[in-house]
Amino acid sequence: MEGGETPEEERQPNPVLPTSLDPNHLKKSNWGFLFTGLIGGALVALYAVATPFITPALRKVCLPFVPATSKQIENVVKMLQHRRGPLVDIGSGDGRIVIAAAKEGFPAVGYELNPWLVWYSRYRAWREGVHGSAKFYVSDLWKVTFAQYSNVVIFGVPQMMPQLEKKLELELEDDARVIACRFPFPHWTPDHTTGEGIDTVWAYDMSTFRGRERRS
């Protein structure tokens, strides 16, 4: 070995790390995993929150959740003028009708199958200061008796209206008024109608209906 030269086998180029071990590549990979995890977590959270609101629309006996418009609420309140007694909203959704009725002085109750919507409605009633007169319960509308209510509000769908019509005929007293939103009842004749299009509201007085039945 002359002149202090390094043996050939010792003169190797600087080692090159495999791509998978490169610090910059590892940093990018970690950010990629973090980003993917965040997106995945957000989608799971969105699914967990949205599913309870959407799934009722897929059940045969449950009303789909479609929030009432401000005009619909206004029309319902108009149909409640000069009325007294307890009110029930069948399929109360996020509680808008019940809260509006409570503000008008009615002891109001909402029945809703979706527990998330019921808890949200209770929160809204508390926030609006009417939690003492606006109550919400988790229940299937077909398992509830409505005989104790003088005012019944329903945002129904055409497929359920005939069956609900028969149920209310059997249960309600003569002084009760039924207020249908979006879709009318198929066999009843409304005593009052207000609004246009999807904001149309039909009011049916059981005393009028029963009077027609007796005359026929």
Coordinates of C-alpha atoms in Angstrom, one line a residue:
M1 CA 0.0 0.0 0.0
E2 CA 1.8 3.1 -1.2
G3 CA 1.4 6.8 -0.5
G4 CA -1.2 6.1 2.2
E5 CA -3.8 5.3 -0.4
T6 CA -7.1 3.8 0.8
P7 CA -7.7 0.3 -0.4
E8 CA -10.1 0.0 -3.2
E9 CA -12.6 -2.0 -1.2
E10 CA -12.7 0.8 1.4
R11 CA -13.3 3.7 -1.1
Q12 CA -17.1 3.4 -1.3
P13 CA -19.4 6.3 -2.1
N14 CA -21.5 7.8 0.7
P15 CA -24.3 5.4 1.5
V16 CA -27.7 6.3 -0.1
L17 CA -30.7 5.7 2.2
P18 CA -33.5 3.8 0.6
T19 CA -36.4 6.1 -0.3
S20 CA -38.5 4.6 2.5
L21 CA -35.9 5.7 5.1
D22 CA -35.3 9.2 3.7
P23 CA -36.2 11.7 6.6
N24 CA -37.9 14.0 4.1
H25 CA -39.9 11.2 2.6
L26 CA -40.8 9.9 6.1
K27 CA -42.0 13.4 7.0
K28 CA -44.2 13.6 3.9
S29 CA -45.6 10.2 4.6
N30 CA -46.5 11.1 8.1
W31 CA -48.3 14.2 6.9
G32 CA -50.1 12.0 4.3
F33 CA -51.2 9.5 6.9
L34 CA -52.3 12.4 9.2
F35 CA -54.3 14.1 6.4
T36 CA -55.9 10.8 5.5
G37 CA -56.8 10.1 9.1
L38 CA -58.3 13.5 9.5
I39 CA -60.4 13.2 6.4
G40 CA -61.5 9.7 7.4
G41 CA -62.4 10.8 10.9
A42 CA -64.4 13.7 9.6
L43 CA -66.4 11.4 7.3
V44 CA -67.1 9.0 10.1
A45 CA -68.2 11.9 12.3
L46 CA -70.4 13.3 9.6
Y47 CA -71.9 9.9 9.0
A48 CA -72.6 9.5 12.8
V49 CA -74.3 12.9 13.0
A50 CA -76.2 12.8 9.7
T51 CA -77.4 9.2 9.8
P52 CA -79.9 9.7 12.6
F53 CA -81.5 12.6 10.6
I54 CA -81.6 10.7 7.4
T55 CA -82.5 7.1 8.3
P56 CA -86.1 7.9 9.4
A57 CA -86.9 8.7 5.7
L58 CA -86.0 5.1 4.9
R59 CA -88.4 3.6 7.4
K60 CA -91.9 2.7 6.3
V61 CA -93.7 4.1 9.4
C62 CA -91.6 7.1 10.2
L63 CA -91.9 10.6 8.8
P64 CA -88.9 12.0 6.9
F65 CA -87.3 15.0 8.5
V66 CA -87.9 18.1 6.3
P67 CA -87.6 21.3 8.3
A68 CA -90.7 23.5 8.3
T69 CA -90.3 26.8 6.5
S70 CA -91.0 30.1 8.3
K71 CA -94.1 30.6 6.1
Q72 CA -95.4 27.1 7.0
I73 CA -95.0 27.9 10.7
E74 CA -96.7 31.3 10.2
N75 CA -99.6 29.5 8.5
V76 CA -99.9 26.9 11.2
V77 CA -100.0 29.7 13.9
K78 CA -102.7 31.4 11.8
M79 CA -104.8 28.3 12.0
L80 CA -104.4 28.2 15.7
Q81 CA -105.9 31.7 16.3
H82 CA -108.8 31.7 18.8
R83 CA -108.0 28.1 19.7
R84 CA -107.3 26.7 23.1
G85 CA -106.2 23.4 24.6
P86 CA -103.1 21.2 24.3
L87 CA -101.4 20.8 21.0
V88 CA -99.4 17.9 19.6
D89 CA -97.1 17.9 16.6
I90 CA -96.9 14.4 15.1
G91 CA -93.4 13.8 13.9
S92 CA -92.0 17.0 15.4
G93 CA -88.6 17.0 13.8
D94 CA -86.4 19.7 15.2
G95 CA -89.3 21.2 17.3
R96 CA -90.1 24.3 15.3
I97 CA -93.9 24.0 15.4
V98 CA -94.0 23.0 19.0
I99 CA -91.8 25.9 20.1
A100 CA -93.9 28.3 18.0
A101 CA -97.1 27.0 19.5
A102 CA -95.6 27.3 23.0
K103 CA -94.8 30.9 22.3
E104 CA -98.4 31.5 21.5
G105 CA -99.5 30.1 24.9
F106 CA -100.3 26.5 24.0
P107 CA -99.1 23.6 26.2
A108 CA -97.4 21.8 23.3
V109 CA -96.0 18.3 22.8
G110 CA -93.9 16.8 20.0
Y111 CA -93.6 13.1 19.3
E112 CA -90.6 12.1 17.2
L113 CA -89.0 8.7 16.6
N114 CA -85.5 10.1 16.1
P115 CA -83.8 10.6 19.5
W116 CA -81.2 13.0 18.2
L117 CA -83.9 15.3 17.0
V118 CA -85.8 15.1 20.3
W119 CA -82.7 16.1 22.3
Y120 CA -82.0 18.9 19.8
S121 CA -85.6 20.1 20.1
R122 CA -85.4 20.1 23.9
Y123 CA -82.2 22.2 23.7
R124 CA -84.0 24.7 21.3
A125 CA -86.9 24.9 23.6
W126 CA -84.6 25.7 26.5
R127 CA -82.7 28.3 24.5
E128 CA -86.0 29.9 23.4
G129 CA -87.2 30.0 27.0
V130 CA -90.3 27.8 26.5
H131 CA -89.0 24.5 27.9
G132 CA -91.7 24.6 30.6
S133 CA -94.6 24.4 28.0
A134 CA -92.8 22.7 25.1
K135 CA -92.2 19.0 25.7
F136 CA -90.7 16.4 23.4
Y137 CA -90.8 12.6 23.5
V138 CA -89.2 9.7 21.6
S139 CA -92.1 7.6 20.3
D140 CA -93.6 6.0 17.3
L141 CA -96.7 8.0 16.2
W142 CA -98.6 4.8 15.7
K143 CA -98.2 3.8 19.3
V144 CA -99.4 7.1 20.7
T145 CA -103.0 8.0 21.6
F146 CA -104.0 11.5 20.6
A147 CA -107.4 11.7 22.4
Q148 CA -106.2 14.2 25.0
Y149 CA -105.2 16.9 22.4
S150 CA -107.4 19.6 21.1
N151 CA -105.0 20.7 18.3
V152 CA -103.1 18.2 16.1
V153 CA -100.4 19.3 13.6
I154 CA -99.0 16.9 11.0
F155 CA -96.4 17.3 8.3
G156 CA -97.2 14.0 6.6
V157 CA -96.5 12.2 3.3
P158 CA -99.2 10.9 1.0
Q159 CA -98.5 7.2 1.7
M160 CA -99.4 7.6 5.4
M161 CA -102.3 10.0 5.3
P162 CA -105.2 7.5 4.8
Q163 CA -104.1 5.4 7.8
L164 CA -103.5 8.4 10.0
E165 CA -106.9 9.8 9.0
K166 CA -108.6 6.6 10.3
K167 CA -106.5 6.7 13.5
L168 CA -107.5 10.4 14.3
E169 CA -111.1 9.7 13.5
L170 CA -111.2 7.1 16.2
E171 CA -109.2 9.0 18.8
L172 CA -110.0 12.7 18.7
E173 CA -112.8 14.5 20.5
D174 CA -115.4 16.6 18.6
D175 CA -113.7 19.9 19.6
A176 CA -110.3 18.9 18.1
R177 CA -108.8 20.6 15.1
V178 CA -106.3 18.8 12.8
I179 CA -103.8 20.9 10.8
A180 CA -102.2 19.2 7.9
C181 CA -99.1 20.7 6.2
R182 CA -97.7 20.0 2.7
F183 CA -100.3 17.3 2.0
P184 CA -104.1 17.2 2.7
F185 CA -106.0 14.2 4.0
P186 CA -107.5 12.2 1.2
H187 CA -111.1 11.9 2.3
W188 CA -111.7 14.8 4.6
T189 CA -112.9 18.2 3.4
P190 CA -111.0 21.1 5.0
D191 CA -112.8 23.8 6.9
H192 CA -110.0 26.3 6.3
T193 CA -107.1 26.6 3.9
T194 CA -104.2 29.1 3.8
G195 CA -100.9 29.4 2.0
E196 CA -99.7 28.3 -1.4
G197 CA -97.6 25.5 -2.8
I198 CA -95.6 23.6 -0.3
D199 CA -96.6 26.2 2.3
T200 CA -100.3 25.3 2.1
V201 CA -102.0 24.4 5.4
W202 CA -105.4 22.7 5.7
A203 CA -107.4 22.8 8.9
Y204 CA -110.1 20.1 9.7
D205 CA -112.5 20.5 12.6
M206 CA -113.7 17.2 13.9
S207 CA -117.1 18.7 14.9
T208 CA -117.7 19.5 11.2
F209 CA -116.5 16.1 10.1
R210 CA -118.7 14.3 12.6
G211 CA -121.7 16.5 11.6
R212 CA -121.3 15.4 8.0
E213 CA -121.1 11.8 9.1
R214 CA -124.4 12.1 11.1
R215 CA -126.2 13.7 8.2
S216 CA -125.1 11.1 5.8

